[in-house]
PDB file of C-alpha atoms in Angstrom:
ATOM      1  CA  MET A   1      24.952 -21.063   8.513  1.00  0.00           C
ATOM      2  CA  GLY A   2      27.782 -18.690   8.123  1.00  0.00           C
ATOM      3  CA  ALA A   3      28.771 -15.382   6.745  1.00  0.00           C
ATOM      4  CA  SER A   4      30.292 -15.440   3.311  1.00  0.00           C
ATOM      5  CA  ALA A   5      33.776 -14.267   2.597  1.00  0.00           C
ATOM      6  CA  SER A   6      32.619 -11.804  -0.046  1.00  0.00           C
ATOM      7  CA  GLN A   7      32.360  -8.137   0.702  1.00  0.00           C
ATOM      8  CA  ILE A   8      30.679  -5.381  -1.258  1.00  0.00           C
ATOM      9  CA  SER A   9      33.173  -3.000  -2.824  1.00  0.00           C
ATOM     10  CA  LYS A  10      32.612   0.737  -2.406  1.00  0.00           C
ATOM     11  CA  GLU A  11      31.950   0.993  -6.136  1.00  0.00           C
ATOM     12  CA  LEU A  12      29.338  -1.758  -6.063  1.00  0.00           C
ATOM     13  CA  LEU A  13      27.766  -0.304  -2.924  1.00  0.00           C
ATOM     14  CA  SER A  14      27.435   3.065  -4.665  1.00  0.00           C
ATOM     15  CA  GLU A  15      25.970   1.386  -7.745  1.00  0.00           C
ATOM     16  CA  TYR A  16      23.402  -0.488  -5.646  1.00  0.00           C
ATOM     17  CA  GLN A  17      22.477   2.751  -3.905  1.00  0.00           C
ATOM     18  CA  GLU A  18      21.922   4.484  -7.255  1.00  0.00           C
ATOM     19  CA  LEU A  19      19.790   1.620  -8.584  1.00  0.00           C
ATOM     20  CA  THR A  20      17.591   1.131  -5.515  1.00  0.00           C
ATOM     21  CA  PHE A  21      15.635   3.146  -2.963  1.00  0.00           C
ATOM     22  CA  LEU A  22      17.987   1.883  -0.236  1.00  0.00           C
ATOM     23  CA  THR A  23      20.662   3.711   1.737  1.00  0.00           C
ATOM     24  CA  LYS A  24      24.196   2.351   1.991  1.00  0.00           C
ATOM     25  CA  GLN A  25      23.463   1.219   5.555  1.00  0.00           C
ATOM     26  CA  GLU A  26      20.333  -0.634   4.408  1.00  0.00           C
ATOM     27  CA  ILE A  27      22.295  -2.317   1.611  1.00  0.00           C
ATOM     28  CA  LEU A  28      25.006  -3.447   4.033  1.00  0.00           C
ATOM     29  CA  LEU A  29      22.377  -4.768   6.455  1.00  0.00           C
ATOM     30  CA  ALA A  30      20.636  -6.566   3.565  1.00  0.00           C
ATOM     31  CA  HIS A  31      23.980  -8.102   2.577  1.00  0.00           C
ATOM     32  CA  ARG A  32      24.588  -9.303   6.133  1.00  0.00           C
ATOM     33  CA  ARG A  33      21.089 -10.793   6.412  1.00  0.00           C
ATOM     34  CA  PHE A  34      21.347 -12.428   2.965  1.00  0.00           C
ATOM     35  CA  SER A  35      24.786 -13.846   3.847  1.00  0.00           C
ATOM     36  CA  GLU A  36      23.324 -15.411   6.998  1.00  0.00           C
ATOM     37  CA  LEU A  37      21.116 -17.552   4.737  1.00  0.00           C
ATOM     38  CA  LEU A  38      24.149 -19.035   2.999  1.00  0.00           C
ATOM     39  CA  SER A  39      26.329 -21.951   3.984  1.00  0.00           C
ATOM     40  CA  LYS A  40      29.900 -21.272   4.976  1.00  0.00           C
ATOM     41  CA  ASN A  41      32.197 -20.413   2.051  1.00  0.00           C
ATOM     42  CA  GLN A  42      29.364 -19.474  -0.330  1.00  0.00           C
ATOM     43  CA  ASP A  43      29.835 -16.168  -2.142  1.00  0.00           C
ATOM     44  CA  SER A  44      26.857 -13.920  -1.408  1.00  0.00           C
ATOM     45  CA  LEU A  45      27.298 -11.979  -4.635  1.00  0.00           C
ATOM     46  CA  ILE A  46      26.908 -15.021  -6.898  1.00  0.00           C
ATOM     47  CA  THR A  47      25.018 -17.647  -4.877  1.00  0.00           C
ATOM     48  CA  ARG A  48      21.247 -17.966  -5.132  1.00  0.00           C
ATOM     49  CA  VAL A  49      19.285 -18.733  -1.970  1.00  0.00           C
ATOM     50  CA  PRO A  50      16.436 -21.251  -2.311  1.00  0.00           C
ATOM     51  CA  GLN A  51      12.952 -19.911  -1.650  1.00  0.00           C
ATOM     52  CA  GLU A  52      12.585 -22.190   1.383  1.00  0.00           C
ATOM     53  CA  LYS A  53      15.535 -20.479   3.082  1.00  0.00           C
ATOM     54  CA  VAL A  54      14.407 -16.966   2.109  1.00  0.00           C
ATOM     55  CA  LEU A  55      11.023 -17.708   3.659  1.00  0.00           C
ATOM     56  CA  THR A  56      12.704 -18.364   7.012  1.00  0.00           C
ATOM     57  CA  LEU A  57      13.386 -14.632   7.370  1.00  0.00           C
ATOM     58  CA  PRO A  58      11.106 -13.296  10.119  1.00  0.00           C
ATOM     59  CA  GLU A  59      10.133 -10.382   7.867  1.00  0.00           C
ATOM     60  CA  LEU A  60       8.626 -12.787   5.317  1.00  0.00           C
ATOM     61  CA  LYS A  61       7.654 -15.771   7.452  1.00  0.00           C
ATOM     62  CA  SER A  62       4.246 -14.365   8.442  1.00  0.00           C
ATOM     63  CA  ASN A  63       3.470 -12.555   5.174  1.00  0.00           C
ATOM     64  CA  PRO A  64       0.553 -14.337   3.453  1.00  0.00           C
ATOM     65  CA  PHE A  65       2.099 -13.465   0.058  1.00  0.00           C
ATOM     66  CA  ARG A  66       5.626 -14.686   0.886  1.00  0.00           C
ATOM     67  CA  GLN A  67       5.791 -17.263  -1.923  1.00  0.00           C
ATOM     68  CA  ARG A  68       4.421 -14.811  -4.479  1.00  0.00           C
ATOM     69  CA  ILE A  69       6.941 -12.201  -3.332  1.00  0.00           C
ATOM     70  CA  CYS A  70       9.810 -14.632  -3.997  1.00  0.00           C
ATOM     71  CA  HIS A  71       8.255 -15.586  -7.326  1.00  0.00           C
ATOM     72  CA  VAL A  72       7.904 -11.984  -8.502  1.00  0.00           C
ATOM     73  CA  PHE A  73      11.408 -10.903  -7.499  1.00  0.00           C
ATOM     74  CA  SER A  74      13.267 -14.049  -8.572  1.00  0.00           C
ATOM     75  CA  THR A  75      15.297 -13.818 -11.771  1.00  0.00           C
ATOM     76  CA  SER A  76      16.221 -17.493 -11.633  1.00  0.00           C
ATOM     77  CA  GLU A  77      16.498 -19.082 -15.055  1.00  0.00           C
ATOM     78  CA  GLU A  78      15.409 -22.354 -13.435  1.00  0.00           C
ATOM     79  CA  LYS A  79      12.099 -20.698 -12.405  1.00  0.00           C
ATOM     80  CA  ASP A  80      12.599 -22.052  -8.868  1.00  0.00           C
ATOM     81  CA  ASP A  81      11.881 -18.706  -7.149  1.00  0.00           C
ATOM     82  CA  SER A  82      15.346 -18.636  -5.575  1.00  0.00           C
ATOM     83  CA  LEU A  83      16.825 -15.189  -4.969  1.00  0.00           C
ATOM     84  CA  SER A  84      20.214 -13.744  -5.776  1.00  0.00           C
ATOM     85  CA  PHE A  85      21.531 -10.903  -3.630  1.00  0.00           C
ATOM     86  CA  GLU A  86      20.469  -8.440  -6.342  1.00  0.00           C
ATOM     87  CA  ASP A  87      16.955  -9.978  -6.397  1.00  0.00           C
ATOM     88  CA  PHE A  88      16.878  -9.563  -2.612  1.00  0.00           C
ATOM     89  CA  LEU A  89      17.909  -5.907  -2.951  1.00  0.00           C
ATOM     90  CA  ASP A  90      15.186  -5.330  -5.564  1.00  0.00           C
ATOM     91  CA  LEU A  91      12.637  -6.860  -3.201  1.00  0.00           C
ATOM     92  CA  LEU A  92      13.748  -4.712  -0.265  1.00  0.00           C
ATOM     93  CA  SER A  93      13.896  -1.632  -2.468  1.00  0.00           C
ATOM     94  CA  ALA A  94      10.310  -2.050  -3.700  1.00  0.00           C
ATOM     95  CA  PHE A  95       9.117  -2.561  -0.118  1.00  0.00           C
ATOM     96  CA  SER A  96      11.176   0.319   1.324  1.00  0.00           C
ATOM     97  CA  ASP A  97       9.678   3.515   2.701  1.00  0.00           C
ATOM     98  CA  SER A  98      11.504   5.444  -0.036  1.00  0.00           C
ATOM     99  CA  ALA A  99       9.975   3.546  -2.981  1.00  0.00           C
ATOM    100  CA  THR A 100       7.462   5.554  -4.993  1.00  0.00           C
ATOM    101  CA  PRO A 101       3.751   4.727  -4.924  1.00  0.00           C
ATOM    102  CA  GLU A 102       4.028   3.725  -8.603  1.00  0.00           C
ATOM    103  CA  ILE A 103       6.773   1.198  -7.867  1.00  0.00           C
ATOM    104  CA  LYS A 104       4.920  -0.187  -4.848  1.00  0.00           C
ATOM    105  CA  SER A 105       1.627  -0.533  -6.727  1.00  0.00           C
ATOM    106  CA  HIS A 106       3.364  -2.124  -9.721  1.00  0.00           C
ATOM    107  CA  TYR A 107       4.896  -4.842  -7.554  1.00  0.00           C
ATOM    108  CA  ALA A 108       1.731  -5.291  -5.478  1.00  0.00           C
ATOM    109  CA  PHE A 109      -0.175  -5.870  -8.717  1.00  0.00           C
ATOM    110  CA  ARG A 110       2.377  -8.458  -9.877  1.00  0.00           C
ATOM    111  CA  ILE A 111       2.238 -10.217  -6.498  1.00  0.00           C
ATOM    112  CA  PHE A 112      -1.576 -10.339  -6.615  1.00  0.00           C
ATOM    113  CA  ASP A 113      -1.602 -11.550 -10.242  1.00  0.00           C
ATOM    114  CA  PHE A 114      -1.335 -15.211  -9.256  1.00  0.00           C
ATOM    115  CA  ASP A 115      -1.516 -16.562 -12.823  1.00  0.00           C
ATOM    116  CA  ASP A 116       0.951 -13.962 -14.175  1.00  0.00           C
ATOM    117  CA  ASP A 117      -1.346 -12.981 -17.064  1.00  0.00           C
ATOM    118  CA  GLY A 118      -1.187  -9.206 -16.518  1.00  0.00           C
ATOM    119  CA  THR A 119      -4.705  -8.870 -15.099  1.00  0.00           C
ATOM    120  CA  LEU A 120      -6.483  -9.584 -11.833  1.00  0.00           C
ATOM    121  CA  ASP A 121      -9.410 -11.795 -12.738  1.00  0.00           C
ATOM    122  CA  ARG A 122     -11.955 -13.492 -10.476  1.00  0.00           C
ATOM    123  CA  THR A 123      -9.569 -16.370  -9.732  1.00  0.00           C
ATOM    124  CA  ASP A 124      -6.750 -13.981  -8.751  1.00  0.00           C
ATOM    125  CA  LEU A 125      -9.119 -11.975  -6.573  1.00  0.00           C
ATOM    126  CA  GLU A 126     -10.417 -15.113  -4.868  1.00  0.00           C
ATOM    127  CA  HIS A 127      -6.856 -16.247  -4.192  1.00  0.00           C
ATOM    128  CA  LEU A 128      -6.018 -12.759  -2.884  1.00  0.00           C
ATOM    129  CA  VAL A 129      -8.994 -12.758  -0.499  1.00  0.00           C
ATOM    130  CA  ASN A 130      -8.125 -16.257   0.735  1.00  0.00           C
ATOM    131  CA  CYS A 131      -4.544 -15.157   1.429  1.00  0.00           C
ATOM    132  CA  LEU A 132      -5.808 -12.200   3.438  1.00  0.00           C
ATOM    133  CA  THR A 133      -8.503 -14.030   5.380  1.00  0.00           C
ATOM    134  CA  GLY A 134      -6.665 -17.309   5.789  1.00  0.00           C
ATOM    135  CA  ASP A 135      -7.704 -20.235   3.640  1.00  0.00           C
ATOM    136  CA  THR A 136      -9.001 -22.422   6.465  1.00  0.00           C
ATOM    137  CA  PRO A 137     -12.534 -23.736   6.986  1.00  0.00           C
ATOM    138  CA  GLU A 138     -12.974 -21.334   9.930  1.00  0.00           C
ATOM    139  CA  THR A 139     -11.898 -18.208   8.052  1.00  0.00           C
ATOM    140  CA  ARG A 140     -12.858 -19.008   4.462  1.00  0.00           C
ATOM    141  CA  LEU A 141     -15.733 -16.976   3.060  1.00  0.00           C
ATOM    142  CA  THR A 142     -18.831 -18.786   1.853  1.00  0.00           C
ATOM    143  CA  PRO A 143     -19.198 -18.955  -1.931  1.00  0.00           C
ATOM    144  CA  GLU A 144     -21.939 -16.314  -1.705  1.00  0.00           C
ATOM    145  CA  GLU A 145     -19.763 -13.983   0.405  1.00  0.00           C
ATOM    146  CA  MET A 146     -16.818 -14.486  -1.947  1.00  0.00           C
ATOM    147  CA  ASN A 147     -18.944 -13.770  -5.040  1.00  0.00           C
ATOM    148  CA  GLN A 148     -20.376 -10.629  -3.437  1.00  0.00           C
ATOM    149  CA  LEU A 149     -16.932  -9.386  -2.391  1.00  0.00           C
ATOM    150  CA  ILE A 150     -15.417  -9.997  -5.824  1.00  0.00           C
ATOM    151  CA  HIS A 151     -18.437  -8.351  -7.447  1.00  0.00           C
ATOM    152  CA  ASN A 152     -17.898  -5.305  -5.205  1.00  0.00           C
ATOM    153  CA  ILE A 153     -14.167  -5.206  -5.960  1.00  0.00           C
ATOM    154  CA  LEU A 154     -14.789  -5.363  -9.711  1.00  0.00           C
ATOM    155  CA  GLU A 155     -17.597  -2.806  -9.471  1.00  0.00           C
ATOM    156  CA  GLU A 156     -15.207  -0.388  -7.763  1.00  0.00           C
ATOM    157  CA  SER A 157     -12.038  -1.166  -9.736  1.00  0.00           C
ATOM    158  CA  ASP A 158     -12.920  -2.433 -13.222  1.00  0.00           C
ATOM    159  CA  ILE A 159     -13.205   0.892 -15.027  1.00  0.00           C
ATOM    160  CA  ASP A 160     -13.438  -0.580 -18.548  1.00  0.00           C
ATOM    161  CA  LYS A 161     -15.914  -3.256 -17.388  1.00  0.00           C
ATOM    162  CA  ASP A 162     -14.034  -6.177 -18.979  1.00  0.00           C
ATOM    163  CA  GLY A 163     -14.349  -8.353 -15.871  1.00  0.00           C
ATOM    164  CA  THR A 164     -10.716  -7.928 -14.811  1.00  0.00           C
ATOM    165  CA  VAL A 165      -8.544  -5.307 -13.133  1.00  0.00           C
ATOM    166  CA  ASN A 166      -5.514  -4.219 -15.157  1.00  0.00           C
ATOM    167  CA  LEU A 167      -2.445  -2.429 -13.779  1.00  0.00           C
ATOM    168  CA  SER A 168      -3.773   1.035 -14.599  1.00  0.00           C
ATOM    169  CA  GLU A 169      -7.091   0.336 -12.885  1.00  0.00           C
ATOM    170  CA  PHE A 170      -5.285  -1.141  -9.892  1.00  0.00           C
ATOM    171  CA  GLN A 171      -3.024   1.900  -9.604  1.00  0.00           C
ATOM    172  CA  HIS A 172      -6.076   4.175  -9.814  1.00  0.00           C
ATOM    173  CA  VAL A 173      -7.670   2.367  -6.866  1.00  0.00           C
ATOM    174  CA  ILE A 174      -4.424   2.353  -4.888  1.00  0.00           C
ATOM    175  CA  SER A 175      -3.977   6.087  -5.460  1.00  0.00           C
ATOM    176  CA  ARG A 176      -7.171   6.601  -3.445  1.00  0.00           C
ATOM    177  CA  SER A 177      -5.887   4.456  -0.584  1.00  0.00           C
ATOM    178  CA  PRO A 178      -3.502   6.554   1.527  1.00  0.00           C
ATOM    179  CA  ASP A 179      -2.595   3.632   3.818  1.00  0.00           C
ATOM    180  CA  PHE A 180      -1.293   1.483   0.980  1.00  0.00           C
ATOM    181  CA  VAL A 181       2.138   3.112   0.602  1.00  0.00           C
ATOM    182  CA  SER A 182       2.877   3.024   4.317  1.00  0.00           C
ATOM    183  CA  SER A 183       1.668  -0.563   4.763  1.00  0.00           C
ATOM    184  CA  PHE A 184       3.417  -2.045   1.693  1.00  0.00           C
ATOM    185  CA  LYS A 185       6.816  -2.412   3.330  1.00  0.00           C
ATOM    186  CA  ILE A 186       9.352  -4.821   4.691  1.00  0.00           C
ATOM    187  CA  VAL A 187      11.942  -3.523   7.128  1.00  0.00           C
ATOM    188  CA  LEU A 188      14.964  -5.625   8.086  1.00  0.00           C
TER     189      LEU A 188
END
C-alpha cells in the first residue's frame, strides 16, 4: 500500500470545502487516509477503492452498517459499492459533526432502507434490528419479540398508518431524538 502521487490543488481543496461540511484539514486527512488504501502509483483523484478495502478502515470495520454505508455513498456505475475520493468525502461530510440534522437523517434513512425502495417496511426494520443486536443465535430476537418491536416502531413512527416509515416520518422521529445527531458520526 502506498501513497499516490496525486495532490489536491488549492482550488480543488477550496471547492471540496465549499461542497462539504469538512474543513481543509479534514479534507487533507481524508485524502491521506484514502490514498493509503491505494496501491503504489494509483491516482487518488480518479481511482475507485473496492468496498472490501474501504471496510478495512478502523472507523468502518466495527460499524454494523458498513456495507450499507458504502452502498449508499458509492456512485460506481458498476454498482459494486466501490468509492471514489469524492464519494469518500461525501460519506465523511454526512457523518461529520458539522453536517445538519436533515443531512444526517436523510443518509441514515437511506442506509436503513435495505431494499432501496424509499420506505422502511417490516423487512427493513427487521434487518435494522438484526444489525443492531447482532444476527447470531445468541443475540437474535425471537419472532414474537421481533414482531412486538416492529409493531412498536411502526406505532410510534408510521404517522400515515400505511405500514411503512417514509423519510418525512423518519425525520420527525429523529427530530425528537437529541442523541442522534451526536452519535451519527465517523471521525478519522
